[in-house]
Structures are given as structure tokens and as C-alpha cells.
Amino acid sequence: MTAVETGLPRVDVMKPWLGAEEVAAVTEVIESGWVAQGPRVAAFESAFADAMRARAAVATSSCTTALHLALVVAGIRAGDDVVVPSFSFVATANAPTYVGARPVFADVDAATGNLTAETVAAALTPATRAVIAVDQAGVPVDLAPIRELCDPRGIVVIEDAACGAGSTYHDRPVGAGAEITAWSFHPRKILTTGEGGMITTSRPDWASRARRLREHAMSVSAADRHASLVSPPEEFGEVGFNFRMTDLQAAVGLVQLGRLPAIVARRREIAARYRHELADVAGLRLVDDPAWGAGNAQSLWVEVLPAYRLDREGLLLALASAGISARRGIMAAHRQPAHAGRTHVPLPVTEQLTDSTLILPLFHQMTDDELGRVVDVLRGYGGE
Ligand SMILES: *Cc1c(COP(=O)(O)O)cnc(C)c1O
């Protein structure tokens, strides 16, 4: 695709990194004759649990369904409040509503874009039963202080690591410090299976209930039923869901998981190049690693400060007219009609970041030339 305005090839904001190994893996599944949830899903779950140092992993159709299921197994229901950041993709705020609970928005820290123990504390209500803490843009959330606040109060901390595969928190994979964590394999994230998600959890009881609930709460899985000629009669102990991943997706996921170290290394290398090239540009602040961990550079956001010669919208236009596709920064769910009227504490940092940030192009295959074009535009409007 070429940018009409410039005739230059377009620089995309993100591209998945898929190759011949994924094609071969999918072909093998098709030739096997079993394409629904089966042995590849089981293999992907166990490889993912190992990689994320989790006790158990349960694959789902998306991170949205993983969050829904996590809330169900954690016992969250109508009348409960769930603290969530407004500064996140809308799925984080939507999830509590699926179980009849109320999302209560908390503000985030300006440096990381994540909840902190202080912002969570400010949003607690007598009905708070859970918190969903996001590793926004792959930047690890400082989970331990949030758990210290919540655990004694019986509040479950769910980690939304949709963007977090390959990020670390105190030298462990993110997610490993939460009782239950949800992951995404959408193409906009670090690993992709087209669509797909995962729950990891330290609670075997929650894992087995999630495993049943994702498959209509059936007592025998379809794969096990198929394996025996005379299968036992299945029983449906409660109302479940169809949140299954397919073996086609899991086969891609297994290949992608093997690529994770290379994906993260390359993304961090590009992020470091951006930081180096833009270090002396007044008025731009790039998100960086916090003291407690290392991000995967899933999304590299930059805050456009008053010292810059363009505002955020102006910079987006300048990039677009150079054939570069950037994106407005992370949304604020409390401003969306879907969540209008929800009570919340003041969210000044959320509003500041959502209005003044944009997401820079960053993908595995990005060339020096493409990076140079983005940097040239950003440097061109630097403040004095
Ligand atoms: C993308 C995203 C989701 C939703 O993931 P899906 O797999 O598309 O359902 C949830 N939470 C956050 C923080 C996300 O970025």
C-alpha cells in the first residue's frame, strides 16, 4: 500500500510476524482431521504454562472471554464492584458487566499507565470483590503492593496481561504473581493465533472449573468423548459457555510461543532505537521500563507535551502526511457511551494520557529506513 499523499510506501503501526512454520503447523492440523479443541490446545496450554511459570493454563477464544471466565471462577457476581483502569482497551471495563458486576474506574500512574496500590485504594467501595490490573502496552504493573492492599480484604486481583507476554516483573514473567491472569493472542498483541486467549492460574480448582465452563460445563470434554468408542454420558452441572480455542489456532500459538524471545528482543531493540534517536527532542516523553521489570514493547506510546511544536492531533496528521500510520494513545473507557454514567473517582492522569499520547509504529519486520522516516517527522517538530 502506498500513501496517496507522498507516494512513499506506507509504514504500518503494527504487523504480526508469521511465517512458513505457522503455515506448516496449520497444514498438519488440517491433515490430521481434528481441527476443533483437541491435542494441540492441550499442548499449547502446557507449553504456555511452562513459559509463564504458571501452575495451570486454560485456553479460550479470546482475552475477553478469558477475563469473563476468570471473574466467574473467582466468584464475582451481581452486586459486586470490580476496580478496573479506565485507561485500557474497553474489554477490561466490559468484563465485570458480563457477570452482572459493576466496573469502578481507578486512575493510573503517569509513568507506566498502570494502576497502583494508591489509585486502587482511592476507588475501593464496600462492595469491591475484585481488581483487574492491566500490564498496559506490555509495561509490567507493580502487582505486589496491589496484592498487599487487596489480599487482606478478600479482594481477588486478576491480571489482564493481554499485552504482556514476554514482559517481566521482578525477573519473573508478568502474570506469575497473580492468582489468575488473562492473555490475548489477537494480532495486535505480542503472540497471535488470529483470535485467542488464555487463563493462567495458581489455583487448580479454578483451572478445572474454567476448563469445564469454557466447554458448556460438560463433564467430559469433546476430545475425550471422541477418544472412546462408547463414551460415558455427559452431564452439565451448571450453565457454561463455548469459549473454546481450536487446534488450528493452538498449532499457530505453539510456533509463536517458540518465537517469543526473538519477538521481544527485536521489539525492545526498536524501542531502544526510538529512545536513543528522540532523547534530545524537547516535548516528547516515551514510555520506559519501570524499576520493577521490563516491558515487551508491545505498544510504544509517546506523550506529546506542551514544549513540543505540535499537539497530539497535529503530530498524527504530520505522520499521516509522511505516509506513517500512528495511533491515538490508549482509550479511556469512562468517556465511552457504553460506560457513561458510571460513578468514579477523578481520573486526571487517565484523561491527560489519553488526550496527549500516541502509539508509534513498531513491528518485528520494521526496517531502518522505516524507523528513520518516523524519527525524522518526530524530530522535525521538537521544541526549543
Ligand atoms: C486487547 C486487549 C483485550 C482484549 O483481547 P481480545 O483477545 O481481543 O479479547 C483485553 N484487555 C486488554 C488490556 C487488551 O489490550
mmCIF file of C-alpha atoms and ligand atoms in Angstrom:
data_model
loop_
_atom_site.group_PDB
_atom_site.id
_atom_site.type_symbol
_atom_site.label_atom_id
_atom_site.label_comp_id
_atom_site.label_asym_id
_atom_site.label_seq_id
_atom_site.Cartn_x
_atom_site.Cartn_y
_atom_site.Cartn_z
ATOM 1 C CA MET A 1 0.000 0.000 0.000
ATOM 2 C CA THR A 2 1.330 3.451 -0.751
ATOM 3 C CA ALA A 3 0.455 6.653 0.988
ATOM 4 C CA VAL A 4 -1.511 8.666 -1.541
ATOM 5 C CA GLU A 5 -0.152 11.980 -0.286
ATOM 6 C CA THR A 6 3.520 11.119 -0.561
ATOM 7 C CA GLY A 7 3.913 8.199 -2.924
ATOM 8 C CA LEU A 8 6.090 6.649 -0.224
ATOM 9 C CA PRO A 9 5.341 3.110 0.930
ATOM 10 C CA ARG A 10 3.100 3.188 3.962
ATOM 11 C CA VAL A 11 4.587 2.486 7.396
ATOM 12 C CA ASP A 12 2.075 0.487 9.443
ATOM 13 C CA VAL A 13 1.701 0.851 13.170
ATOM 14 C CA MET A 14 1.809 -2.925 13.746
ATOM 15 C CA LYS A 15 2.161 -6.134 11.728
ATOM 16 C CA PRO A 16 2.022 -9.667 13.060
ATOM 17 C CA TRP A 17 5.147 -11.769 12.467
ATOM 18 C CA LEU A 18 4.027 -15.051 10.941
ATOM 19 C CA GLY A 19 5.932 -17.376 8.642
ATOM 20 C CA ALA A 20 6.274 -20.724 6.929
ATOM 21 C CA GLU A 21 6.394 -22.607 10.252
ATOM 22 C CA GLU A 22 2.891 -21.408 11.139
ATOM 23 C CA VAL A 23 1.667 -22.452 7.665
ATOM 24 C CA ALA A 24 3.181 -25.920 8.143
ATOM 25 C CA ALA A 25 1.673 -26.253 11.609
ATOM 26 C CA VAL A 26 -1.834 -25.393 10.380
ATOM 27 C CA THR A 27 -1.474 -27.753 7.406
ATOM 28 C CA GLU A 28 -0.563 -30.567 9.765
ATOM 29 C CA VAL A 29 -3.674 -29.945 11.858
ATOM 30 C CA ILE A 30 -5.924 -29.942 8.802
ATOM 31 C CA GLU A 31 -4.352 -33.178 7.570
ATOM 32 C CA SER A 32 -4.857 -34.756 10.994
ATOM 33 C CA GLY A 33 -8.636 -34.467 10.590
ATOM 34 C CA TRP A 34 -9.124 -32.904 14.072
ATOM 35 C CA VAL A 35 -9.464 -29.126 13.893
ATOM 36 C CA ALA A 36 -11.518 -28.219 16.985
ATOM 37 C CA GLN A 37 -10.196 -28.088 20.568
ATOM 38 C CA GLY A 38 -8.032 -31.168 20.999
ATOM 39 C CA PRO A 39 -4.415 -32.287 21.435
ATOM 40 C CA ARG A 40 -2.824 -29.079 20.096
ATOM 41 C CA VAL A 41 -4.818 -26.955 22.522
ATOM 42 C CA ALA A 42 -3.644 -29.208 25.368
ATOM 43 C CA ALA A 43 -0.032 -28.966 24.150
ATOM 44 C CA PHE A 44 -0.259 -25.170 23.786
ATOM 45 C CA GLU A 45 -1.693 -24.872 27.302
ATOM 46 C CA SER A 46 1.121 -26.851 28.852
ATOM 47 C CA ALA A 47 3.842 -25.038 26.876
ATOM 48 C CA PHE A 48 2.294 -21.666 27.767
ATOM 49 C CA ALA A 49 2.027 -22.570 31.478
ATOM 50 C CA ASP A 50 5.721 -23.546 31.454
ATOM 51 C CA ALA A 51 6.776 -20.361 29.652
ATOM 52 C CA MET A 52 4.797 -18.116 32.018
ATOM 53 C CA ARG A 53 5.728 -20.148 35.124
ATOM 54 C CA ALA A 54 2.085 -20.781 35.873
ATOM 55 C CA ARG A 55 0.619 -23.815 37.595
ATOM 56 C CA ALA A 56 -2.140 -24.253 35.047
ATOM 57 C CA ALA A 57 -3.266 -22.747 31.757
ATOM 58 C CA VAL A 58 -6.692 -22.913 30.118
ATOM 59 C CA ALA A 59 -7.027 -21.757 26.502
ATOM 60 C CA THR A 60 -10.009 -19.626 25.465
ATOM 61 C CA SER A 61 -11.378 -17.962 22.356
ATOM 62 C CA SER A 62 -10.040 -14.508 23.342
ATOM 63 C CA CYS A 63 -8.766 -12.476 26.258
ATOM 64 C CA THR A 64 -12.259 -11.019 26.599
ATOM 65 C CA THR A 65 -13.706 -14.482 27.244
ATOM 66 C CA ALA A 66 -10.712 -15.302 29.475
ATOM 67 C CA LEU A 67 -11.499 -12.241 31.635
ATOM 68 C CA HIS A 68 -15.181 -13.216 31.749
ATOM 69 C CA LEU A 69 -14.304 -16.757 32.821
ATOM 70 C CA ALA A 70 -11.747 -15.515 35.372
ATOM 71 C CA LEU A 71 -14.451 -13.400 37.031
ATOM 72 C CA VAL A 72 -16.854 -16.372 37.080
ATOM 73 C CA VAL A 73 -14.365 -18.777 38.686
ATOM 74 C CA ALA A 74 -13.303 -16.073 41.168
ATOM 75 C CA GLY A 75 -16.951 -15.939 42.284
ATOM 76 C CA ILE A 76 -17.697 -12.370 41.148
ATOM 77 C CA ARG A 77 -21.398 -11.754 40.604
ATOM 78 C CA ALA A 78 -24.247 -9.260 40.580
ATOM 79 C CA GLY A 79 -23.899 -6.647 43.297
ATOM 80 C CA ASP A 80 -20.102 -6.826 43.357
ATOM 81 C CA ASP A 81 -17.786 -3.975 42.384
ATOM 82 C CA VAL A 82 -14.665 -4.598 40.320
ATOM 83 C CA VAL A 83 -11.957 -1.915 40.206
ATOM 84 C CA VAL A 84 -10.551 -1.501 36.685
ATOM 85 C CA PRO A 85 -8.417 1.114 34.968
ATOM 86 C CA SER A 86 -10.412 3.302 32.590
ATOM 87 C CA PHE A 87 -7.109 3.672 30.690
ATOM 88 C CA SER A 88 -7.357 0.335 28.827
ATOM 89 C CA PHE A 89 -8.988 -1.300 25.854
ATOM 90 C CA VAL A 90 -12.726 -1.390 26.555
ATOM 91 C CA ALA A 91 -12.743 -5.181 27.126
ATOM 92 C CA THR A 92 -11.249 -4.650 30.609
ATOM 93 C CA ALA A 93 -14.207 -2.488 31.661
ATOM 94 C CA ASN A 94 -16.776 -4.639 29.880
ATOM 95 C CA ALA A 95 -15.787 -7.907 31.578
ATOM 96 C CA PRO A 96 -17.329 -7.204 35.028
ATOM 97 C CA THR A 97 -20.668 -6.367 33.388
ATOM 98 C CA TYR A 98 -20.848 -9.886 31.884
ATOM 99 C CA VAL A 99 -21.260 -11.315 35.395
ATOM 100 C CA GLY A 100 -23.611 -8.532 36.489
ATOM 101 C CA ALA A 101 -20.916 -6.732 38.483
ATOM 102 C CA ARG A 102 -20.105 -3.028 38.289
ATOM 103 C CA PRO A 103 -16.794 -1.740 36.917
ATOM 104 C CA VAL A 104 -15.421 1.044 39.107
ATOM 105 C CA PHE A 105 -12.754 3.087 37.352
ATOM 106 C CA ALA A 106 -9.456 3.887 39.030
ATOM 107 C CA ASP A 107 -6.770 6.274 37.812
ATOM 108 C CA VAL A 108 -3.308 5.238 36.645
ATOM 109 C CA ASP A 109 0.283 6.257 37.214
ATOM 110 C CA ALA A 110 1.606 8.739 34.625
ATOM 111 C CA ALA A 111 4.944 6.968 34.149
ATOM 112 C CA THR A 112 3.555 3.493 33.356
ATOM 113 C CA GLY A 113 -0.125 3.979 32.518
ATOM 114 C CA ASN A 114 -0.949 1.320 35.109
ATOM 115 C CA LEU A 115 -2.958 1.055 38.330
ATOM 116 C CA THR A 116 -1.050 1.490 41.578
ATOM 117 C CA ALA A 117 -1.963 0.491 45.134
ATOM 118 C CA GLU A 118 -2.785 4.165 45.766
ATOM 119 C CA THR A 119 -5.127 4.560 42.792
ATOM 120 C CA VAL A 120 -6.840 1.248 43.611
ATOM 121 C CA ALA A 121 -7.249 2.274 47.271
ATOM 122 C CA ALA A 122 -8.941 5.501 46.168
ATOM 123 C CA ALA A 123 -11.521 3.536 44.149
ATOM 124 C CA LEU A 124 -12.433 0.838 46.697
ATOM 125 C CA THR A 125 -16.056 0.598 47.794
ATOM 126 C CA PRO A 126 -17.650 -1.621 50.441
ATOM 127 C CA ALA A 127 -18.747 -3.911 47.567
ATOM 128 C CA THR A 128 -15.320 -4.304 45.911
ATOM 129 C CA ARG A 129 -14.605 -8.014 45.391
ATOM 130 C CA ALA A 130 -12.030 -7.894 42.577
ATOM 131 C CA VAL A 131 -9.485 -5.689 40.840
ATOM 132 C CA ILE A 132 -8.393 -6.128 37.236
ATOM 133 C CA ALA A 133 -4.809 -4.864 36.965
ATOM 134 C CA VAL A 134 -3.581 -4.379 33.396
ATOM 135 C CA ASP A 135 0.002 -4.569 32.088
ATOM 136 C CA GLN A 136 -0.827 -1.709 29.749
ATOM 137 C CA ALA A 137 1.133 -1.676 26.483
ATOM 138 C CA GLY A 138 3.195 -4.528 27.937
ATOM 139 C CA VAL A 139 4.572 -2.370 30.766
ATOM 140 C CA PRO A 140 4.509 -4.532 33.917
ATOM 141 C CA VAL A 141 2.093 -3.357 36.602
ATOM 142 C CA ASP A 142 3.571 -3.187 40.131
ATOM 143 C CA LEU A 143 1.378 -6.020 41.384
ATOM 144 C CA ALA A 144 2.824 -6.788 44.837
ATOM 145 C CA PRO A 145 1.622 -3.573 46.563
ATOM 146 C CA ILE A 146 -1.812 -4.039 44.969
ATOM 147 C CA ARG A 147 -1.987 -7.571 46.365
ATOM 148 C CA GLU A 148 -0.829 -6.339 49.773
ATOM 149 C CA LEU A 149 -3.770 -3.939 49.721
ATOM 150 C CA CYS A 150 -6.325 -6.428 48.392
ATOM 151 C CA ASP A 151 -5.449 -9.840 49.853
ATOM 152 C CA PRO A 152 -6.285 -8.975 53.492
ATOM 153 C CA ARG A 153 -9.615 -7.560 52.308
ATOM 154 C CA GLY A 154 -10.559 -10.719 50.409
ATOM 155 C CA ILE A 155 -10.391 -8.867 47.079
ATOM 156 C CA VAL A 156 -9.227 -11.033 44.168
ATOM 157 C CA VAL A 157 -6.571 -9.473 41.939
ATOM 158 C CA ILE A 158 -6.988 -10.543 38.319
ATOM 159 C CA GLU A 159 -4.154 -9.588 35.983
ATOM 160 C CA ASP A 160 -5.091 -8.543 32.459
ATOM 161 C CA ALA A 161 -1.880 -9.463 30.645
ATOM 162 C CA ALA A 162 -3.472 -9.191 27.196
ATOM 163 C CA CYS A 163 -0.425 -7.185 26.098
ATOM 164 C CA GLY A 164 2.056 -8.741 28.496
ATOM 165 C CA ALA A 165 3.521 -11.948 27.041
ATOM 166 C CA GLY A 166 7.294 -11.700 27.332
ATOM 167 C CA SER A 167 7.280 -8.850 29.884
ATOM 168 C CA THR A 168 8.840 -9.477 33.282
ATOM 169 C CA TYR A 169 8.042 -8.380 36.831
ATOM 170 C CA HIS A 170 10.869 -8.806 39.375
ATOM 171 C CA ASP A 171 12.574 -11.226 36.944
ATOM 172 C CA ARG A 172 9.524 -13.479 36.560
ATOM 173 C CA PRO A 173 7.044 -13.414 33.679
ATOM 174 C CA VAL A 174 4.184 -10.983 34.342
ATOM 175 C CA GLY A 175 1.069 -12.813 35.444
ATOM 176 C CA ALA A 176 3.011 -15.230 37.634
ATOM 177 C CA GLY A 177 2.288 -13.136 40.731
ATOM 178 C CA ALA A 178 -1.491 -13.058 40.316
ATOM 179 C CA GLU A 179 -3.970 -15.727 41.378
ATOM 180 C CA ILE A 180 -5.424 -15.595 37.891
ATOM 181 C CA THR A 181 -4.267 -13.914 34.681
ATOM 182 C CA ALA A 182 -5.847 -13.413 31.251
ATOM 183 C CA TRP A 183 -3.851 -13.252 27.989
ATOM 184 C CA SER A 184 -4.661 -12.294 24.394
ATOM 185 C CA PHE A 185 -3.496 -13.712 21.075
ATOM 186 C CA HIS A 186 -5.127 -11.065 18.900
ATOM 187 C CA PRO A 187 -2.834 -9.893 16.044
ATOM 188 C CA ARG A 188 -2.391 -6.522 17.775
ATOM 189 C CA LYS A 189 -0.700 -8.285 20.694
ATOM 190 C CA ILE A 190 2.720 -9.942 21.072
ATOM 191 C CA LEU A 191 1.814 -13.512 20.062
ATOM 192 C CA THR A 192 -1.059 -14.232 17.733
ATOM 193 C CA THR A 193 -3.347 -17.116 16.875
ATOM 194 C CA GLY A 194 -5.692 -14.908 14.804
ATOM 195 C CA GLU A 195 -8.049 -14.696 17.761
ATOM 196 C CA GLY A 196 -7.447 -16.477 21.023
ATOM 197 C CA GLY A 197 -6.797 -16.142 24.710
ATOM 198 C CA MET A 198 -5.566 -17.964 27.792
ATOM 199 C CA ILE A 199 -6.129 -18.089 31.511
ATOM 200 C CA THR A 200 -3.202 -18.942 33.756
ATOM 201 C CA THR A 201 -3.806 -19.547 37.432
ATOM 202 C CA SER A 202 -2.128 -20.758 40.594
ATOM 203 C CA ARG A 203 -5.435 -22.310 41.738
ATOM 204 C CA PRO A 204 -6.011 -25.852 40.431
ATOM 205 C CA ASP A 205 -9.690 -25.674 41.440
ATOM 206 C CA TRP A 206 -10.196 -22.516 39.380
ATOM 207 C CA ALA A 207 -8.349 -24.081 36.439
ATOM 208 C CA SER A 208 -10.521 -27.172 36.353
ATOM 209 C CA ARG A 209 -13.742 -25.181 36.685
ATOM 210 C CA ALA A 210 -12.608 -22.822 33.890
ATOM 211 C CA ARG A 211 -11.751 -25.846 31.740
ATOM 212 C CA ARG A 212 -15.277 -27.228 32.162
ATOM 213 C CA LEU A 213 -17.061 -23.879 31.851
ATOM 214 C CA ARG A 214 -15.379 -22.972 28.564
ATOM 215 C CA GLU A 215 -16.919 -26.120 27.104
ATOM 216 C CA HIS A 216 -20.564 -25.800 28.149
ATOM 217 C CA ALA A 217 -19.677 -27.072 31.663
ATOM 218 C CA MET A 218 -19.688 -30.560 30.152
ATOM 219 C CA SER A 219 -18.377 -33.294 32.450
ATOM 220 C CA VAL A 220 -16.495 -34.998 29.588
ATOM 221 C CA SER A 221 -14.586 -32.946 27.025
ATOM 222 C CA ALA A 222 -15.446 -33.389 23.355
ATOM 223 C CA ALA A 223 -11.901 -34.623 22.728
ATOM 224 C CA ASP A 224 -12.204 -37.306 25.438
ATOM 225 C CA ARG A 225 -15.635 -38.316 24.207
ATOM 226 C CA HIS A 226 -14.230 -38.774 20.735
ATOM 227 C CA ALA A 227 -11.335 -40.862 22.029
ATOM 228 C CA SER A 228 -13.590 -43.665 23.324
ATOM 229 C CA LEU A 229 -15.987 -45.681 21.190
ATOM 230 C CA VAL A 230 -18.607 -45.847 23.913
ATOM 231 C CA SER A 231 -18.249 -42.615 25.824
ATOM 232 C CA PRO A 232 -19.846 -42.109 29.231
ATOM 233 C CA PRO A 233 -22.997 -39.963 29.218
ATOM 234 C CA GLU A 234 -22.058 -36.331 29.660
ATOM 235 C CA GLU A 235 -23.516 -34.188 32.384
ATOM 236 C CA PHE A 236 -23.947 -30.405 32.516
ATOM 237 C CA GLY A 237 -23.545 -29.377 36.143
ATOM 238 C CA GLU A 238 -24.061 -25.654 35.571
ATOM 239 C CA VAL A 239 -24.637 -23.223 32.718
ATOM 240 C CA GLY A 240 -21.397 -22.935 30.760
ATOM 241 C CA PHE A 241 -20.112 -21.251 27.636
ATOM 242 C CA ASN A 242 -18.467 -22.023 24.338
ATOM 243 C CA PHE A 243 -15.161 -20.201 24.845
ATOM 244 C CA ARG A 244 -13.026 -22.855 23.133
ATOM 245 C CA MET A 245 -9.881 -22.301 21.111
ATOM 246 C CA THR A 246 -9.403 -24.507 18.040
ATOM 247 C CA ASP A 247 -6.454 -26.817 17.355
ATOM 248 C CA LEU A 248 -5.782 -24.710 14.239
ATOM 249 C CA GLN A 249 -5.187 -21.698 16.467
ATOM 250 C CA ALA A 250 -3.230 -23.640 19.083
ATOM 251 C CA ALA A 251 -0.857 -25.011 16.426
ATOM 252 C CA VAL A 252 -0.064 -21.425 15.405
ATOM 253 C CA GLY A 253 0.241 -20.480 19.070
ATOM 254 C CA LEU A 254 2.843 -23.186 19.698
ATOM 255 C CA VAL A 255 5.027 -21.854 16.877
ATOM 256 C CA GLN A 256 4.508 -18.262 18.027
ATOM 257 C CA LEU A 257 5.421 -19.137 21.607
ATOM 258 C CA GLY A 258 8.728 -20.514 20.317
ATOM 259 C CA ARG A 259 9.318 -17.147 18.659
ATOM 260 C CA LEU A 260 8.565 -15.151 21.822
ATOM 261 C CA PRO A 261 12.192 -14.461 22.884
ATOM 262 C CA ALA A 262 13.081 -13.282 19.365
ATOM 263 C CA ILE A 263 9.918 -11.169 19.117
ATOM 264 C CA VAL A 264 10.585 -9.428 22.430
ATOM 265 C CA ALA A 265 14.302 -8.913 21.739
ATOM 266 C CA ARG A 266 13.559 -7.303 18.383
ATOM 267 C CA ARG A 267 10.762 -5.101 19.735
ATOM 268 C CA ARG A 268 12.903 -3.913 22.633
ATOM 269 C CA GLU A 269 15.729 -3.173 20.198
ATOM 270 C CA ILE A 270 13.444 -0.974 18.083
ATOM 271 C CA ALA A 271 12.087 0.764 21.216
ATOM 272 C CA ALA A 272 15.662 1.461 22.356
ATOM 273 C CA ARG A 273 16.451 2.955 18.936
ATOM 274 C CA TYR A 274 13.445 5.264 19.215
ATOM 275 C CA ARG A 275 14.522 6.332 22.721
ATOM 276 C CA HIS A 276 18.066 6.986 21.569
ATOM 277 C CA GLU A 277 17.031 8.975 18.486
ATOM 278 C CA LEU A 278 14.466 11.054 20.372
ATOM 279 C CA ALA A 279 16.304 11.574 23.668
ATOM 280 C CA ASP A 280 17.164 15.207 22.908
ATOM 281 C CA VAL A 281 13.799 16.185 21.417
ATOM 282 C CA ALA A 282 12.077 18.565 23.805
ATOM 283 C CA GLY A 283 8.394 17.904 24.393
ATOM 284 C CA LEU A 284 8.238 14.161 23.767
ATOM 285 C CA ARG A 285 8.201 11.553 26.544
ATOM 286 C CA LEU A 286 8.441 7.894 25.611
ATOM 287 C CA VAL A 287 7.135 5.240 27.983
ATOM 288 C CA ASP A 288 10.018 3.300 29.531
ATOM 289 C CA ASP A 289 10.692 0.288 31.751
ATOM 290 C CA PRO A 290 9.743 0.794 35.402
ATOM 291 C CA ALA A 291 12.185 -0.071 38.213
ATOM 292 C CA TRP A 292 10.441 -3.407 38.895
ATOM 293 C CA GLY A 293 10.520 -5.026 35.486
ATOM 294 C CA ALA A 294 10.988 -4.964 31.739
ATOM 295 C CA GLY A 295 8.292 -4.471 29.142
ATOM 296 C CA ASN A 296 7.981 -6.286 25.819
ATOM 297 C CA ALA A 297 7.413 -3.066 23.801
ATOM 298 C CA GLN A 298 4.007 -4.366 22.704
ATOM 299 C CA SER A 299 2.968 -0.739 22.175
ATOM 300 C CA LEU A 300 5.407 2.135 22.405
ATOM 301 C CA TRP A 301 3.480 5.211 23.447
ATOM 302 C CA VAL A 302 4.816 8.741 23.458
ATOM 303 C CA GLU A 303 3.345 11.674 25.337
ATOM 304 C CA VAL A 304 3.248 14.949 23.400
ATOM 305 C CA LEU A 305 3.995 17.671 25.983
ATOM 306 C CA PRO A 306 3.323 21.432 25.710
ATOM 307 C CA ALA A 307 7.000 22.056 24.807
ATOM 308 C CA TYR A 308 6.509 20.228 21.503
ATOM 309 C CA ARG A 309 5.603 22.368 18.493
ATOM 310 C CA LEU A 310 2.569 20.268 17.549
ATOM 311 C CA ASP A 311 -0.177 18.850 19.700
ATOM 312 C CA ARG A 312 -1.056 15.154 19.537
ATOM 313 C CA GLU A 313 -3.600 15.582 16.721
ATOM 314 C CA GLY A 314 -1.161 17.741 14.766
ATOM 315 C CA LEU A 315 1.583 15.165 15.117
ATOM 316 C CA LEU A 316 -0.747 12.366 13.974
ATOM 317 C CA LEU A 317 -1.522 14.433 10.852
ATOM 318 C CA ALA A 318 2.156 15.183 10.218
ATOM 319 C CA LEU A 319 2.941 11.476 10.430
ATOM 320 C CA ALA A 320 -0.004 10.586 8.185
ATOM 321 C CA SER A 321 1.106 13.046 5.546
ATOM 322 C CA ALA A 322 4.519 11.352 5.560
ATOM 323 C CA GLY A 323 2.769 8.018 4.917
ATOM 324 C CA ILE A 324 3.122 6.835 8.529
ATOM 325 C CA SER A 325 0.272 5.251 10.390
ATOM 326 C CA ALA A 326 0.420 6.022 14.114
ATOM 327 C CA ARG A 327 -2.498 5.671 16.517
ATOM 328 C CA ARG A 328 -4.057 7.769 19.234
ATOM 329 C CA GLY A 329 -2.954 6.511 22.635
ATOM 330 C CA ILE A 330 -4.828 4.115 24.854
ATOM 331 C CA MET A 331 -8.521 4.907 25.206
ATOM 332 C CA ALA A 332 -10.367 5.928 28.361
ATOM 333 C CA ALA A 333 -13.382 3.657 28.883
ATOM 334 C CA HIS A 334 -15.193 6.096 31.216
ATOM 335 C CA ARG A 335 -15.592 8.516 28.289
ATOM 336 C CA GLN A 336 -17.307 5.974 26.070
ATOM 337 C CA PRO A 337 -21.103 5.923 25.730
ATOM 338 C CA ALA A 338 -21.044 2.229 26.738
ATOM 339 C CA HIS A 339 -19.844 3.257 30.204
ATOM 340 C CA ALA A 340 -21.498 6.670 30.506
ATOM 341 C CA GLY A 341 -22.945 7.469 33.901
ATOM 342 C CA ARG A 342 -20.739 5.118 35.886
ATOM 343 C CA THR A 343 -19.596 6.683 39.123
ATOM 344 C CA HIS A 344 -15.867 7.046 39.505
ATOM 345 C CA VAL A 345 -13.209 8.997 41.334
ATOM 346 C CA PRO A 346 -11.489 11.827 39.412
ATOM 347 C CA LEU A 347 -9.244 10.390 36.682
ATOM 348 C CA PRO A 348 -6.869 13.267 35.842
ATOM 349 C CA VAL A 349 -3.900 11.148 34.753
ATOM 350 C CA THR A 350 -6.068 8.898 32.590
ATOM 351 C CA GLU A 351 -7.539 11.955 30.856
ATOM 352 C CA GLN A 352 -4.146 13.588 30.431
ATOM 353 C CA LEU A 353 -2.577 10.457 28.920
ATOM 354 C CA THR A 354 -5.481 9.532 26.667
ATOM 355 C CA ASP A 355 -5.526 13.086 25.241
ATOM 356 C CA SER A 356 -1.796 13.581 24.777
ATOM 357 C CA THR A 357 -0.309 10.216 23.790
ATOM 358 C CA LEU A 358 0.117 8.374 20.533
ATOM 359 C CA ILE A 359 1.384 4.915 19.653
ATOM 360 C CA LEU A 360 4.405 4.736 17.362
ATOM 361 C CA PRO A 361 4.869 2.192 14.566
ATOM 362 C CA LEU A 362 6.762 -0.808 15.903
ATOM 363 C CA PHE A 363 6.823 -4.298 14.407
ATOM 364 C CA HIS A 364 9.311 -7.121 14.024
ATOM 365 C CA GLN A 365 9.996 -6.595 10.329
ATOM 366 C CA MET A 366 10.435 -2.819 10.637
ATOM 367 C CA THR A 367 13.417 -1.623 8.591
ATOM 368 C CA ASP A 368 15.967 1.050 9.492
ATOM 369 C CA ASP A 369 14.545 3.123 6.661
ATOM 370 C CA GLU A 370 11.024 2.920 8.101
ATOM 371 C CA LEU A 371 12.255 3.791 11.590
ATOM 372 C CA GLY A 372 14.271 6.672 10.148
ATOM 373 C CA ARG A 373 11.196 8.093 8.418
ATOM 374 C CA VAL A 374 9.217 8.090 11.680
ATOM 375 C CA VAL A 375 12.110 9.616 13.629
ATOM 376 C CA ASP A 376 12.573 12.373 11.013
ATOM 377 C CA VAL A 377 8.972 13.519 11.414
ATOM 378 C CA LEU A 378 9.129 13.376 15.227
ATOM 379 C CA ARG A 379 12.431 15.298 15.344
ATOM 380 C CA GLY A 380 11.166 17.866 12.843
ATOM 381 C CA TYR A 381 8.774 19.480 15.332
ATOM 382 C CA GLY A 382 10.835 19.249 18.524
ATOM 383 C CA GLY A 383 10.652 22.159 20.928
ATOM 384 C CA GLU A 384 13.491 24.530 21.719
HETATM 385 C C1 LIG B 1 -6.642 -6.400 23.546
HETATM 386 C C2 LIG B 1 -6.986 -6.341 24.955
HETATM 387 C C3 LIG B 1 -8.023 -7.118 25.484
HETATM 388 C C4 LIG B 1 -8.933 -7.952 24.622
HETATM 389 O O1 LIG B 1 -8.265 -9.012 23.996
HETATM 390 P P1 LIG B 1 -9.057 -9.932 22.936
HETATM 391 O O2 LIG B 1 -8.188 -11.157 22.827
HETATM 392 O O3 LIG B 1 -9.112 -9.162 21.669
HETATM 393 O O4 LIG B 1 -10.387 -10.224 23.502
HETATM 394 C C5 LIG B 1 -8.251 -7.058 26.844
HETATM 395 N N1 LIG B 1 -7.511 -6.279 27.651
HETATM 396 C C6 LIG B 1 -6.509 -5.504 27.179
HETATM 397 C C7 LIG B 1 -5.689 -4.686 28.125
HETATM 398 C C8 LIG B 1 -6.221 -5.501 25.813
HETATM 399 O O5 LIG B 1 -5.240 -4.715 25.346
#
